[in-house]
PDB file of C-alpha atoms in Angstrom:
ATOM      1  CA  MET A   1      22.957 -12.998 -10.770  1.00 95.00           C
ATOM      2  CA  LYS A   2      19.317 -13.704  -9.910  1.00 96.00           C
ATOM      3  CA  MET A   3      18.423 -15.796  -6.897  1.00 96.00           C
ATOM      4  CA  ALA A   4      15.219 -16.701  -5.060  1.00 95.00           C
ATOM      5  CA  PHE A   5      14.707 -18.226  -1.646  1.00 95.00           C
ATOM      6  CA  VAL A   6      11.467 -20.213  -1.813  1.00 93.00           C
ATOM      7  CA  CYS A   7       9.175 -21.515   0.927  1.00 88.00           C
ATOM      8  CA  ASN A   8       5.969 -23.488   0.539  1.00 80.00           C
ATOM      9  CA  GLY A   9       3.177 -22.063   2.671  1.00 71.00           C
ATOM     10  CA  SER A  10       4.084 -19.054   4.785  1.00 69.00           C
ATOM     11  CA  SER A  11       7.122 -17.283   3.373  1.00 87.00           C
ATOM     12  CA  ALA A  12       8.742 -16.468   6.738  1.00 92.00           C
ATOM     13  CA  ARG A  13      11.730 -18.750   6.085  1.00 93.00           C
ATOM     14  CA  ALA A  14      12.119 -17.332   2.572  1.00 94.00           C
ATOM     15  CA  GLN A  15      12.010 -13.787   3.949  1.00 95.00           C
ATOM     16  CA  MET A  16      14.658 -14.643   6.510  1.00 96.00           C
ATOM     17  CA  ALA A  17      16.854 -16.429   3.977  1.00 97.00           C
ATOM     18  CA  ALA A  18      16.618 -13.604   1.422  1.00 97.00           C
ATOM     19  CA  ALA A  19      17.654 -11.020   4.001  1.00 98.00           C
ATOM     20  CA  ILE A  20      20.583 -13.185   5.140  1.00 98.00           C
ATOM     21  CA  GLY A  21      21.470 -13.961   1.520  1.00 97.00           C
ATOM     22  CA  ARG A  22      21.817 -10.252   0.740  1.00 97.00           C
ATOM     23  CA  GLU A  23      24.602 -10.151   3.336  1.00 96.00           C
ATOM     24  CA  PHE A  24      26.643 -12.631   1.265  1.00 95.00           C
ATOM     25  CA  PHE A  25      25.524 -11.964  -2.314  1.00 95.00           C
ATOM     26  CA  LYS A  26      25.765  -8.170  -2.352  1.00 93.00           C
ATOM     27  CA  ASP A  27      25.450  -7.778  -6.151  1.00 94.00           C
ATOM     28  CA  ALA A  28      22.702 -10.362  -6.661  1.00 95.00           C
ATOM     29  CA  GLU A  29      19.033  -9.713  -7.338  1.00 96.00           C
ATOM     30  CA  ILE A  30      17.394 -11.669  -4.506  1.00 97.00           C
ATOM     31  CA  SER A  31      13.720 -12.332  -3.822  1.00 95.00           C
ATOM     32  CA  ALA A  32      11.760 -14.108  -1.090  1.00 94.00           C
ATOM     33  CA  VAL A  33       9.084 -16.360  -2.573  1.00 92.00           C
ATOM     34  CA  GLY A  34       6.120 -17.943  -0.792  1.00 87.00           C
ATOM     35  CA  SER A  35       3.036 -19.765  -2.005  1.00 80.00           C
ATOM     36  CA  LEU A  36       0.467 -17.597  -0.212  1.00 80.00           C
ATOM     37  CA  GLU A  37      -0.979 -14.550  -1.969  1.00 80.00           C
ATOM     38  CA  GLY A  38      -0.907 -11.198  -0.186  1.00 80.00           C
ATOM     39  CA  GLU A  39       1.629 -12.000   2.516  1.00 83.00           C
ATOM     40  CA  SER A  40       3.464  -9.169   4.189  1.00 89.00           C
ATOM     41  CA  LEU A  41       6.789  -9.152   5.971  1.00 93.00           C
ATOM     42  CA  ASP A  42       6.635 -11.257   9.124  1.00 94.00           C
ATOM     43  CA  PRO A  43       7.389  -8.964  12.102  1.00 95.00           C
ATOM     44  CA  MET A  44       9.143 -11.772  13.985  1.00 96.00           C
ATOM     45  CA  VAL A  45      11.523 -12.229  11.030  1.00 96.00           C
ATOM     46  CA  THR A  46      12.430  -8.550  11.268  1.00 97.00           C
ATOM     47  CA  LYS A  47      12.895  -8.823  15.048  1.00 97.00           C
ATOM     48  CA  VAL A  48      15.218 -11.844  15.099  1.00 97.00           C
ATOM     49  CA  LEU A  49      17.284 -10.617  12.152  1.00 98.00           C
ATOM     50  CA  SER A  50      17.691  -7.136  13.615  1.00 97.00           C
ATOM     51  CA  GLU A  51      19.313  -8.753  16.666  1.00 97.00           C
ATOM     52  CA  ASP A  52      22.174  -9.701  14.314  1.00 97.00           C
ATOM     53  CA  GLY A  53      22.163  -6.364  12.481  1.00 97.00           C
ATOM     54  CA  ILE A  54      20.513  -7.852   9.373  1.00 97.00           C
ATOM     55  CA  SER A  55      17.996  -5.586   7.644  1.00 97.00           C
ATOM     56  CA  THR A  56      14.741  -6.609   5.984  1.00 96.00           C
ATOM     57  CA  GLU A  57      14.312  -3.149   4.453  1.00 95.00           C
ATOM     58  CA  ASN A  58      13.411  -3.203   0.741  1.00 94.00           C
ATOM     59  CA  LEU A  59      13.102  -6.996   0.750  1.00 93.00           C
ATOM     60  CA  THR A  60      11.587  -8.189  -2.542  1.00 90.00           C
ATOM     61  CA  MET A  61       8.680 -10.548  -1.870  1.00 91.00           C
ATOM     62  CA  LYS A  62       6.865 -12.587  -4.528  1.00 91.00           C
ATOM     63  CA  THR A  63       4.505 -15.532  -4.793  1.00 89.00           C
ATOM     64  CA  LEU A  64       5.244 -18.737  -6.663  1.00 86.00           C
ATOM     65  CA  PHE A  65       3.031 -17.392  -9.444  1.00 87.00           C
ATOM     66  CA  ASP A  66       5.032 -14.158  -9.727  1.00 89.00           C
ATOM     67  CA  MET A  67       8.560 -15.477  -9.424  1.00 89.00           C
ATOM     68  CA  ASP A  68      11.055 -15.106 -12.241  1.00 88.00           C
ATOM     69  CA  PHE A  69      11.844 -17.999 -14.554  1.00 87.00           C
ATOM     70  CA  ASP A  70      15.330 -16.804 -15.477  1.00 93.00           C
ATOM     71  CA  LEU A  71      16.882 -17.493 -12.080  1.00 96.00           C
ATOM     72  CA  ASP A  72      20.452 -18.607 -11.666  1.00 97.00           C
ATOM     73  CA  TYR A  73      19.621 -20.184  -8.293  1.00 96.00           C
ATOM     74  CA  ALA A  74      16.443 -21.194  -6.497  1.00 95.00           C
ATOM     75  CA  LEU A  75      17.046 -22.252  -2.920  1.00 95.00           C
ATOM     76  CA  ILE A  76      14.057 -23.993  -1.371  1.00 92.00           C
ATOM     77  CA  VAL A  77      14.006 -23.393   2.373  1.00 91.00           C
ATOM     78  CA  GLY A  78      10.617 -24.887   3.247  1.00 80.00           C
ATOM     79  CA  CYS A  79       8.991 -28.082   1.993  1.00 75.00           C
ATOM     80  CA  ASP A  80       5.947 -28.583   4.172  1.00 67.00           C
ATOM     81  CA  GLU A  81       2.217 -28.112   3.574  1.00 61.00           C
ATOM     82  CA  GLY A  82       2.104 -30.191   0.415  1.00 64.00           C
ATOM     83  CA  GLY A  83       5.763 -30.906  -0.325  1.00 67.00           C
ATOM     84  CA  CYS A  84       8.435 -28.874  -2.067  1.00 71.00           C
ATOM     85  CA  PRO A  85       7.269 -26.279  -4.570  1.00 73.00           C
ATOM     86  CA  LEU A  86       8.067 -26.729  -8.241  1.00 79.00           C
ATOM     87  CA  VAL A  87      10.504 -24.026  -9.319  1.00 86.00           C
ATOM     88  CA  PHE A  88      12.614 -23.352 -12.382  1.00 88.00           C
ATOM     89  CA  ALA A  89      16.206 -22.131 -12.248  1.00 93.00           C
ATOM     90  CA  ASP A  90      19.601 -23.041 -13.650  1.00 95.00           C
ATOM     91  CA  LYS A  91      20.331 -24.655 -10.275  1.00 95.00           C
ATOM     92  CA  VAL A  92      17.752 -25.692  -7.655  1.00 93.00           C
ATOM     93  CA  ILE A  93      18.855 -26.510  -4.116  1.00 93.00           C
ATOM     94  CA  GLU A  94      16.504 -27.937  -1.470  1.00 90.00           C
ATOM     95  CA  TRP A  95      17.029 -27.407   2.233  1.00 89.00           C
ATOM     96  CA  ASP A  96      13.974 -29.212   3.600  1.00 81.00           C
ATOM     97  CA  PHE A  97      15.329 -29.362   7.153  1.00 83.00           C
ATOM     98  CA  ILE A  98      14.929 -25.673   8.068  1.00 82.00           C
ATOM     99  CA  THR A  99      12.654 -25.320  11.099  1.00 84.00           C
ATOM    100  CA  ASN A 100       8.988 -24.785  10.171  1.00 84.00           C
ATOM    101  CA  LEU A 101       7.841 -21.476  11.655  1.00 88.00           C
ATOM    102  CA  LYS A 102       4.094 -21.958  11.331  1.00 83.00           C
ATOM    103  CA  ASP A 103       2.430 -21.231  14.690  1.00 86.00           C
ATOM    104  CA  GLN A 104       5.833 -21.053  16.394  1.00 92.00           C
ATOM    105  CA  GLY A 105       7.353 -18.558  18.797  1.00 95.00           C
ATOM    106  CA  GLU A 106      10.567 -16.585  18.815  1.00 96.00           C
ATOM    107  CA  GLU A 107      12.747 -19.551  19.787  1.00 96.00           C
ATOM    108  CA  ALA A 108      11.891 -21.373  16.522  1.00 95.00           C
ATOM    109  CA  TYR A 109      12.624 -18.209  14.519  1.00 96.00           C
ATOM    110  CA  VAL A 110      16.047 -17.914  16.140  1.00 97.00           C
ATOM    111  CA  GLU A 111      16.731 -21.597  15.399  1.00 96.00           C
ATOM    112  CA  ALA A 112      15.711 -21.143  11.744  1.00 95.00           C
ATOM    113  CA  LYS A 113      17.841 -17.982  11.491  1.00 96.00           C
ATOM    114  CA  ASN A 114      20.885 -19.861  12.769  1.00 97.00           C
ATOM    115  CA  GLN A 115      20.265 -22.788  10.405  1.00 95.00           C
ATOM    116  CA  LEU A 116      19.890 -20.441   7.439  1.00 96.00           C
ATOM    117  CA  LYS A 117      22.977 -18.403   8.304  1.00 97.00           C
ATOM    118  CA  GLU A 118      25.029 -21.596   8.458  1.00 97.00           C
ATOM    119  CA  GLU A 119      23.656 -23.073   5.210  1.00 96.00           C
ATOM    120  CA  ILE A 120      23.853 -19.829   3.221  1.00 97.00           C
ATOM    121  CA  LYS A 121      27.431 -19.254   4.357  1.00 97.00           C
ATOM    122  CA  LYS A 122      28.336 -22.849   3.417  1.00 96.00           C
ATOM    123  CA  PHE A 123      26.616 -22.447   0.004  1.00 96.00           C
ATOM    124  CA  TYR A 124      28.466 -19.177  -0.588  1.00 96.00           C
ATOM    125  CA  MET A 125      31.849 -20.625   0.397  1.00 94.00           C
ATOM    126  CA  GLU A 126      31.417 -23.812  -1.657  1.00 93.00           C
ATOM    127  CA  THR A 127      29.990 -22.108  -4.740  1.00 89.00           C
ATOM    128  CA  PHE A 128      31.682 -18.739  -5.005  1.00 84.00           C
ATOM    129  CA  THR A 129      35.017 -18.857  -3.209  1.00 82.00           C
ATOM    130  CA  SER A 130      36.549 -22.087  -4.511  1.00 66.00           C
TER     131      SER A 130
END
């Protein structure tokens, strides 16, 4: 299964979601997709996830221009800075309520992490365990 977590603008939420997603979808090919070219892993993402024992090591990061078109799932985790990105997948899910991390501190990252953990777990339970 191929899955992408997509964020418009900075890909911090996508990075966080992809790392959390790997905890649930162990056999899936998962990527974090943002709209900005040349982004690197956000150090605050690594910090807040490591507090829960979640690794960002070997996280696959892409831009909207590089993302795969044969995805089973595209989960949009950020719809600011111009609206939701246009993506192609067998199933597209939009979570436009995840806390925007642009210019935010650690507290916002922790809030976004908790939101994403809850939504990804719910998605996993509803989609793959019923």
